[in-house]
Coordinates of C-alpha atoms in Angstrom, one line a residue:
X1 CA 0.0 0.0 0.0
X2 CA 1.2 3.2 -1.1
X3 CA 1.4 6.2 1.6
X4 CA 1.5 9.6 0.5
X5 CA 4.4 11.7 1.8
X6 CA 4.0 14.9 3.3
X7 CA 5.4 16.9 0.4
X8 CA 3.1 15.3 -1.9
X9 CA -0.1 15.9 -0.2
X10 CA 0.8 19.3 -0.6
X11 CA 1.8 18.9 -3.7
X12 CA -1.9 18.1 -4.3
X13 CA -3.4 20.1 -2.2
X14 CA -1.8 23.3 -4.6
X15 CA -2.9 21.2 -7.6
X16 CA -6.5 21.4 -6.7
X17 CA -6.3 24.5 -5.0
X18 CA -5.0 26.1 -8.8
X19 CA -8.4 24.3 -10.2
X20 CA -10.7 26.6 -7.6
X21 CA -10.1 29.9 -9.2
X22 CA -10.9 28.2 -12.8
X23 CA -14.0 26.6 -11.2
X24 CA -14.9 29.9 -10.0
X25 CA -14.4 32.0 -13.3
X26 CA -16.3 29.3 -15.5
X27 CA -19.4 29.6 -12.9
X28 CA -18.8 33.4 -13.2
X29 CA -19.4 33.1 -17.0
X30 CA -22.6 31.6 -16.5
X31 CA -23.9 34.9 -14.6
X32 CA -24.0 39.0 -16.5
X33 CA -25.8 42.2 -15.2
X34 CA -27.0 44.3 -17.7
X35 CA -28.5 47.9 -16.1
X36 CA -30.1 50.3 -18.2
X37 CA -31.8 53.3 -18.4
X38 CA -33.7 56.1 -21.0
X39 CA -33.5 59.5 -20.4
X40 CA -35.6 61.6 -23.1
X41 CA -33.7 64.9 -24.3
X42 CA -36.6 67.4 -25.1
X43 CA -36.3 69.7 -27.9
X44 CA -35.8 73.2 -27.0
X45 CA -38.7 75.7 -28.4
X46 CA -36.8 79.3 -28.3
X47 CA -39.4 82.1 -28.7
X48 CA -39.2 82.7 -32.4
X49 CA -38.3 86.2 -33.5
X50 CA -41.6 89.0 -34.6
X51 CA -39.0 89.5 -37.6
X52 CA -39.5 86.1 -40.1
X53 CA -36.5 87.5 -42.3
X54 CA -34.0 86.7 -38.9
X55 CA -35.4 83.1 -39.4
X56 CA -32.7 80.9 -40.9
X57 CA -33.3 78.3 -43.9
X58 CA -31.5 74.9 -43.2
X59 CA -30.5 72.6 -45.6
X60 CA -30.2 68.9 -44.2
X61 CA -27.5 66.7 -46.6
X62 CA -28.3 63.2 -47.6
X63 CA -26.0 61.6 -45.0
X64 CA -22.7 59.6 -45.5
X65 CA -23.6 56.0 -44.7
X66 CA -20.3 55.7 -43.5
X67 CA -19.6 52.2 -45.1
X68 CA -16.0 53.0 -45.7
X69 CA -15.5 53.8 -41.7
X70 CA -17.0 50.1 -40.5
X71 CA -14.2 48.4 -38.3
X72 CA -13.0 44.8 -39.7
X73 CA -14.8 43.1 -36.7
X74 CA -18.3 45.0 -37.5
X75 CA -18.4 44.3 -41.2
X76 CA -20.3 40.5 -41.1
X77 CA -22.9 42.1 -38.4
X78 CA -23.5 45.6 -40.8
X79 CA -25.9 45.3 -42.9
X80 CA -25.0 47.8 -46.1
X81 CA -28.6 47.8 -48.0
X82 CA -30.2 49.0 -44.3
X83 CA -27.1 51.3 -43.9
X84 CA -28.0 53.4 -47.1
X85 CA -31.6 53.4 -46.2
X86 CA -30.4 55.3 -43.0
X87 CA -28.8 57.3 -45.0
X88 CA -32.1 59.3 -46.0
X89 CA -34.4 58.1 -43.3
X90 CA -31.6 60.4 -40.1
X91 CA -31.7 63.1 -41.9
X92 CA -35.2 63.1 -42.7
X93 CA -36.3 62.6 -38.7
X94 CA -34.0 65.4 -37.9
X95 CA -35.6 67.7 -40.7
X96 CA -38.8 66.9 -39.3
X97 CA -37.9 67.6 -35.4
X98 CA -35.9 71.3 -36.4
X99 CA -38.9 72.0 -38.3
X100 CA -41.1 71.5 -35.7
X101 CA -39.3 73.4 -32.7
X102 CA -40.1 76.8 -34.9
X103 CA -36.5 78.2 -34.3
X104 CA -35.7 78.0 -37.9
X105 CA -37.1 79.1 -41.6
X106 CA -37.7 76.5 -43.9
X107 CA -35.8 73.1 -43.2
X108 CA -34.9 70.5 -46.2
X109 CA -33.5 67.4 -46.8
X110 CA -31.1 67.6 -49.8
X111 CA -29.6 64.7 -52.0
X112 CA -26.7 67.2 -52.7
X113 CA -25.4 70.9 -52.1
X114 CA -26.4 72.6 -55.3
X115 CA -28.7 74.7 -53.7
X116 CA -27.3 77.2 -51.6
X117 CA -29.1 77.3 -47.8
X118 CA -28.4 79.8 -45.1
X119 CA -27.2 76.7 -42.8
X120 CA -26.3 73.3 -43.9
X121 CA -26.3 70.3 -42.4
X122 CA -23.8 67.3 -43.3
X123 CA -23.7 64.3 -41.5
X124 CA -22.1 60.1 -41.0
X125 CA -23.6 57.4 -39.5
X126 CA -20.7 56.4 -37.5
X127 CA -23.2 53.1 -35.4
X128 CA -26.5 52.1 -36.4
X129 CA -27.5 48.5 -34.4
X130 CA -30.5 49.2 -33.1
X131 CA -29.4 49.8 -29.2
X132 CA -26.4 52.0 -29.9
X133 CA -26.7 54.9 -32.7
X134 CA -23.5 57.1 -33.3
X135 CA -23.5 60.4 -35.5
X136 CA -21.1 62.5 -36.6
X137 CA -22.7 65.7 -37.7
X138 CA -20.8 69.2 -39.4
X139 CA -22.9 72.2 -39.2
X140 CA -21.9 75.2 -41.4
X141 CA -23.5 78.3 -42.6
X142 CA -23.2 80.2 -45.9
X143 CA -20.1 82.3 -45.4
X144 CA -18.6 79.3 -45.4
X145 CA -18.1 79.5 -41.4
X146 CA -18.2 76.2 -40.0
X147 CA -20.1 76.3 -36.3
X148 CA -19.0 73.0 -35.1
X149 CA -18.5 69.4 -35.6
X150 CA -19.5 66.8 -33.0
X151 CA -20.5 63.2 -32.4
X152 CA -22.9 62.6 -30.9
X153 CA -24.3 58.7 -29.2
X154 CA -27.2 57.6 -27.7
X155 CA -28.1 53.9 -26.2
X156 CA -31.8 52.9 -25.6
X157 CA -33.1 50.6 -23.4
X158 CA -36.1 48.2 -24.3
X159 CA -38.7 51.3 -23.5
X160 CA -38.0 53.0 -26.3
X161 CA -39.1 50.1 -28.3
X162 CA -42.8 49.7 -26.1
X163 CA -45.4 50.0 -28.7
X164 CA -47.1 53.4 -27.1
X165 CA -43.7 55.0 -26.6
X166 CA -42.7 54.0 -30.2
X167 CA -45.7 55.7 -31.9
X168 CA -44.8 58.7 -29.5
X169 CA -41.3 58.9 -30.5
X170 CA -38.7 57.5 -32.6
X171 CA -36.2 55.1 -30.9
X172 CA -33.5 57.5 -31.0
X173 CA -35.8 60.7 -30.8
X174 CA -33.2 61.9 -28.0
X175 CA -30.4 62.3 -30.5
X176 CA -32.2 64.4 -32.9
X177 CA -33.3 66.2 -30.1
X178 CA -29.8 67.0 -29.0
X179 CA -28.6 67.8 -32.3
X180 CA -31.5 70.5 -32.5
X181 CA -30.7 72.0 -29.0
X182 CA -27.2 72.3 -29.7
X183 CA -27.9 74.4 -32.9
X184 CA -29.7 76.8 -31.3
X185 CA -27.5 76.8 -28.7
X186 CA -24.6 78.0 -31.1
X187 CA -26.9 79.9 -33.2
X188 CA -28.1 82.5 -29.7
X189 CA -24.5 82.4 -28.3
X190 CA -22.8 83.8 -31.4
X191 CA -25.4 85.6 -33.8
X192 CA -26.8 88.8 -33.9
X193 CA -29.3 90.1 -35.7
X194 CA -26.4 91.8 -38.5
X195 CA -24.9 88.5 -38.7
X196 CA -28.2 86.7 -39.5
X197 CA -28.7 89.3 -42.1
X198 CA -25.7 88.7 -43.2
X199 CA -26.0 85.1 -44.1
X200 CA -29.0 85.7 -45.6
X201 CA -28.0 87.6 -47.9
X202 CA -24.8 85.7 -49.0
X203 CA -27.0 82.9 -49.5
X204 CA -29.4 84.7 -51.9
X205 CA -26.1 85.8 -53.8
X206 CA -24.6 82.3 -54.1
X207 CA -27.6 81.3 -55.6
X208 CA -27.8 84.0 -57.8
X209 CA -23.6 83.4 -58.8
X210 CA -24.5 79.6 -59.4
X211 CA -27.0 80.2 -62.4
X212 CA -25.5 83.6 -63.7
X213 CA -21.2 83.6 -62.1
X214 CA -20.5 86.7 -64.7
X215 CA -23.1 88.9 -63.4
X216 CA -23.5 88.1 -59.8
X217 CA -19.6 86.9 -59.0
X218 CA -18.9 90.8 -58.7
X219 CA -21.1 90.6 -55.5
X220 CA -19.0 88.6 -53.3
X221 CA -15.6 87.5 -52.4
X222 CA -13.6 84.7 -50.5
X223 CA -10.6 85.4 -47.9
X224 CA -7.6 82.7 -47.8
X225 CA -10.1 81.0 -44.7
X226 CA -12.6 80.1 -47.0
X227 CA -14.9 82.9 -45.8
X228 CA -17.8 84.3 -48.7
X229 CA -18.6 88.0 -47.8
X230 CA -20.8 90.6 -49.3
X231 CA -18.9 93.2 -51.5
X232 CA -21.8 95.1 -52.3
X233 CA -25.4 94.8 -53.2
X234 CA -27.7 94.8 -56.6
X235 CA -30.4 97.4 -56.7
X236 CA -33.5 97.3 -55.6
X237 CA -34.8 97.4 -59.0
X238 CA -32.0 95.1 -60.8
X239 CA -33.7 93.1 -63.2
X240 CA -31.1 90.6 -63.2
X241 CA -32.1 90.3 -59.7
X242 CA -35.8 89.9 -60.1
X243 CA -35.5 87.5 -62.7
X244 CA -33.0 85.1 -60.4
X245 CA -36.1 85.3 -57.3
X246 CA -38.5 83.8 -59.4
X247 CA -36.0 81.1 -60.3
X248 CA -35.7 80.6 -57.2
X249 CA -38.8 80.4 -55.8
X250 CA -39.4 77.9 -58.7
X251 CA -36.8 76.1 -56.7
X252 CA -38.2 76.2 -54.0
X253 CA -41.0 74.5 -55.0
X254 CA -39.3 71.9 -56.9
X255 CA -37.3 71.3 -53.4
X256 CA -40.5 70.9 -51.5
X257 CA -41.7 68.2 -54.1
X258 CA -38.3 66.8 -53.1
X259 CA -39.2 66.5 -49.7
X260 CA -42.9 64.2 -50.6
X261 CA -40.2 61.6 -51.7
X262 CA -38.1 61.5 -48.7
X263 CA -41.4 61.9 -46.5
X264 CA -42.9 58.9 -48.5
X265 CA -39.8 57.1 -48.1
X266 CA -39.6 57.6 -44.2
X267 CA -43.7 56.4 -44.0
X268 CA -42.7 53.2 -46.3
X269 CA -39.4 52.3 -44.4
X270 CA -40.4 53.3 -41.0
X271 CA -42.7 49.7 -40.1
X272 CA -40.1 47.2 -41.6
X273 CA -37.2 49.5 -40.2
X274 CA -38.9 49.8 -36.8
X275 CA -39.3 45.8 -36.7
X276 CA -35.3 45.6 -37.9
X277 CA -34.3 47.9 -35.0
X278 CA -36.7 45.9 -32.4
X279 CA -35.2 42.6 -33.5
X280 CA -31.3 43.9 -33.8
X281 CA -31.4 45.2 -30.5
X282 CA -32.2 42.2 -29.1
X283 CA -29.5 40.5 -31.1
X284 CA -27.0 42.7 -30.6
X285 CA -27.7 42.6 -27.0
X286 CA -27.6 38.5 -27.3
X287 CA -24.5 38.8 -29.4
X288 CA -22.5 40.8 -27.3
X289 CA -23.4 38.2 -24.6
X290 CA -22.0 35.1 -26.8
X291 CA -19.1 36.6 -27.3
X292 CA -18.2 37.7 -24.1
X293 CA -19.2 34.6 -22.4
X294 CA -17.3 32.4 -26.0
X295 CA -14.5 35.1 -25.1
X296 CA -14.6 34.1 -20.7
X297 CA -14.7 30.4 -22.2
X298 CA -11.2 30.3 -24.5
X299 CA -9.7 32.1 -21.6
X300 CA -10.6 30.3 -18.8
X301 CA -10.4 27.3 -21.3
X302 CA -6.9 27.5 -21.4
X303 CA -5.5 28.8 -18.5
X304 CA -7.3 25.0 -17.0
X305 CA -5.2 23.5 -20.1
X306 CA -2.2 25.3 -18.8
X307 CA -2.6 24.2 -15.5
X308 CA -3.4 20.8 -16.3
X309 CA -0.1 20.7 -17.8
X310 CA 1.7 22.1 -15.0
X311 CA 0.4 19.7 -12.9
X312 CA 1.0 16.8 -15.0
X313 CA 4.4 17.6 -14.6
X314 CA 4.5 16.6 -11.0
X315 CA 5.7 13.4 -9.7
X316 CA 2.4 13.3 -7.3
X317 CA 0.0 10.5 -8.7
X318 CA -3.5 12.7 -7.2
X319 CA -2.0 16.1 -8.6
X320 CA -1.4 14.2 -12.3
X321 CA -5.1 13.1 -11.7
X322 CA -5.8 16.4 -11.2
X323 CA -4.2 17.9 -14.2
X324 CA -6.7 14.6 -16.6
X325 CA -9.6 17.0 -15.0
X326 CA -7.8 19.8 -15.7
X327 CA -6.6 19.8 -19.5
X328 CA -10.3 17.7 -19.9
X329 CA -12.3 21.0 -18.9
X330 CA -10.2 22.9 -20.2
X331 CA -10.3 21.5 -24.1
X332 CA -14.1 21.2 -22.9
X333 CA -14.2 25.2 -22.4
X334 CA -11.9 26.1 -25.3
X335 CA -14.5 23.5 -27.7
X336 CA -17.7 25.8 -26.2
X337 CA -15.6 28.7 -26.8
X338 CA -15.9 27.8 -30.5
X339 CA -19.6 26.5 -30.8
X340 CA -20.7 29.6 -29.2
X341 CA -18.8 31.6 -31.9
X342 CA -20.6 29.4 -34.8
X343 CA -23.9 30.7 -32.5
X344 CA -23.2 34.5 -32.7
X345 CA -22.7 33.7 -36.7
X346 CA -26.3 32.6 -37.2
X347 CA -27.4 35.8 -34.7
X348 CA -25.2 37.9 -37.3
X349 CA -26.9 36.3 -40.6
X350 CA -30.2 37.0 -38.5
X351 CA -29.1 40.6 -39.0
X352 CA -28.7 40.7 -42.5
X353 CA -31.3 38.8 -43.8
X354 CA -33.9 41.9 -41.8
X355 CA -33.1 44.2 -44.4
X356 CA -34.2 43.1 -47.7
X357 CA -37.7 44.4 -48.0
X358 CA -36.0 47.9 -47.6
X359 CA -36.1 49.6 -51.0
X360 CA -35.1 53.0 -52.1
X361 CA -36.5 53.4 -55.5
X362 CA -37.9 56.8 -56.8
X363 CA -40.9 56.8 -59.4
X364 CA -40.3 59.3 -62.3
X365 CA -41.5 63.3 -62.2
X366 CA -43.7 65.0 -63.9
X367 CA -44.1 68.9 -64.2
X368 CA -45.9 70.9 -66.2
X369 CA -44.4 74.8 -67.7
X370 CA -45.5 77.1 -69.0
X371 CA -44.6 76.2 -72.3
X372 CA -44.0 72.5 -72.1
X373 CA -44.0 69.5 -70.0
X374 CA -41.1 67.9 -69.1
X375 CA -40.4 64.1 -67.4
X376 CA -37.4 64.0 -64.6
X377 CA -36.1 59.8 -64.5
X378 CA -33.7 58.1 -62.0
X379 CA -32.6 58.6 -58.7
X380 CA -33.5 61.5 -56.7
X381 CA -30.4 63.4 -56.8
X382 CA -30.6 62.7 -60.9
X383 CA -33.8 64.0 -61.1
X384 CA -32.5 67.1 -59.1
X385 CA -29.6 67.6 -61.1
X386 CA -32.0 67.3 -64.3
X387 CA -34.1 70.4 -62.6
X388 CA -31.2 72.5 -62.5
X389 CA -30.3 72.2 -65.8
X390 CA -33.7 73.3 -67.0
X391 CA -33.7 75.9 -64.8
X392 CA -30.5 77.2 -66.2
X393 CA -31.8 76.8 -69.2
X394 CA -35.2 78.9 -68.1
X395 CA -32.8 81.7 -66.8
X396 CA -30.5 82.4 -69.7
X397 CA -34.0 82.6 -72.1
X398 CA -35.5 84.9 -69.7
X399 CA -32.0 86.8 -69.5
X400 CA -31.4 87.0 -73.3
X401 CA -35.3 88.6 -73.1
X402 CA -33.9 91.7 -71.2
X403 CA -31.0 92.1 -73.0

């Protein structure tokens, strides 16, 4: 009968004493906390001016999907069809929530920057997953002075996706919100009533230097910083000047029969895109999980591989026991490490297949002139384009009239 020395006994006592914390860890992977909480950001209503002409026009860009800034380990969970449709639908809620806090003129969503707006709006969809959104937005005005640029993030909690509160409010309503306040903010800190003026009026020049650069160029000029400023003014009664307003309140027009597209697009994309958001929050959430818990399970895994090993090593017969249990649960971890990883990859599939009944297809325009009809095909930004060049064409007939 063999009797265990001294020394060996504590040789396996430390062998299973160096199992405990590895026990410990892989029941600790078996248990999260996840805490979290939804604070709505209302959007400030400053008290609008008694003078509309100090009311500034903002012009919201089509924003940058921001496919070409997707980290390696995002790209098989990022869905690029559903990225593009965001692309139109953030802009288009924050149009909608500027416009309705009455601190501004008219506010646009614009497929390009053709048309000339007192401020202008640019933005990049940094995040988009359905818990976690992240924006990078530029705002700028006419002169060509750029106000700020910021990211901004917001993470919602599964309130924001309760039926009643989601017919309230978008998901992310907050970050609009914030983007609005923070406009306004800038805009009372650093503007004065000359300044608005100011803007205004480079705008209405720009627009006028776009279609005609040989008359109206004279107008204004543009310092080493990129800043636009008014060398002098047209008369009142220039006719040059007159004719250019009614082009471009013809523009105006056109750009609010822009705005029915991106309004009908929002309406179309908002049930399928509410459902996708719903549904990747709760896989992101679940994802996030496997991983961490695959990630707890490789490293755990191995460290009771390594100290298997070690233990093997010993001339004990209970500690090399030991290390059988030990490089066993270990290869067991390191194993459900790699199944759990195969599970996130169907959760990531999940993702993408959520986004194929979004669509962003634009039917062809009709409008009636004066003296003919014309038809405006392709995209939206296209058919915009084609406006402009008939409006061009409008203003040098109505120009060669005068002369």
């Amino acid at each position: 009968m063999y009797l265990q020395t001294t020394a060996e006994i504590r040789q396996g006592s430390i062998g299973r004493l160096m199992l405990l914390p590895l026990l410990a860890l892989v029941l600790a992977a078996c248990a999260t906390t996840s805490v979290r909480s939804t604070e709505f950001v209302p959007a400030v209503q400053n008290m609008a001016p008694a003078d509309e002409n100090q009311l500034l026009d903002i012009g919201v860009m089509v924003f940058d999907p921001g496919l070409d800034e997707i980290k390696e380990d995002e790209l098989e969970r990022t869905n690029f069809e559903i990225r593009r449709a965001e692309s139109r639908f953030v802009p288009y809620q924050l149009a909608e929530t500027l416009q309705g806090t009455g601190n501004w003129g008219v506010v646009r969503v614009m497929p390009n920057d053709i048309t000339a707006f007192d401020i202008l709006l640019s933005g990049q969809i940094l995040l988009s997953n359905g818990e976690s959104m992240i924006l990078k937005v530029t705002a700028s005005d006419s002169t060509g002075r750029v106000w700020y640029e910021k990211e901004y993030e917001e993470k919602v909690s599964q309130f924001s996706y309760d039926l009643v509160q989601r017919q309230a409010n978008d998901p992310f309503q907050a970050i609009y919100n914030t983007i609005a306040n923070d406009l306004l903010a800038w805009r009372n800190q650093n503007l004065d009533a000359a300044s608005i003026n100011n803007i205004r009026k480079v705008t209405e020049l720009q627009f006028a230097r776009s279609f005609a650069p040989d008359i109206f160029g004279q107008y204004l000029s543009t310092n080493r910083q990129g800043i636009t400023q008014v060398v002098r003014l047209p008369a009142d009664n220039d006719p040059y000047m007159a004719r250019m307003r009614d082009i471009r309140q013809r523009d105006n027009l056109f750009v609010d029969t822009v705005q029915d597209y991106y309004q009908t697009f929002a309406m179309q994309m908002r049930v399928p895109y509410d459902s996708w958001r719903e549904q990747s929050y709760h896989e992101t959430l679940a994802l996030a999980e496997l991983e961490r818990s695959a990630r707890r399970r490789f490293l755990t895994g191995a460290a009771a591989i390594v100290g298997g090993i070690a233990m093997a090593t010993s001339n004990n017969s209970a500690a090399q026991a030991g290390s059988l249990v030990g490089v066993g649960a270990g290869a067991y971890l390191v194993k459900s490490g790699f199944d759990r990883t195969a599970e996130a990859k169907i959760h990531i599939e999940a993702l993408r297949e959520l986004g194929e009944s979004l669509e962003t297809e634009i039917a062809p325009k009709v409008i009636d002139l004066d003296d003919r009809t014309i038809m405006l095909n392709g995209t939206v930004e296209e058919q915009y384009q084609q406006w402009r060049d008939i409006l061009v064409q409008i203003y040098q007939t109505e120009i060669g009239e005068i002369q």
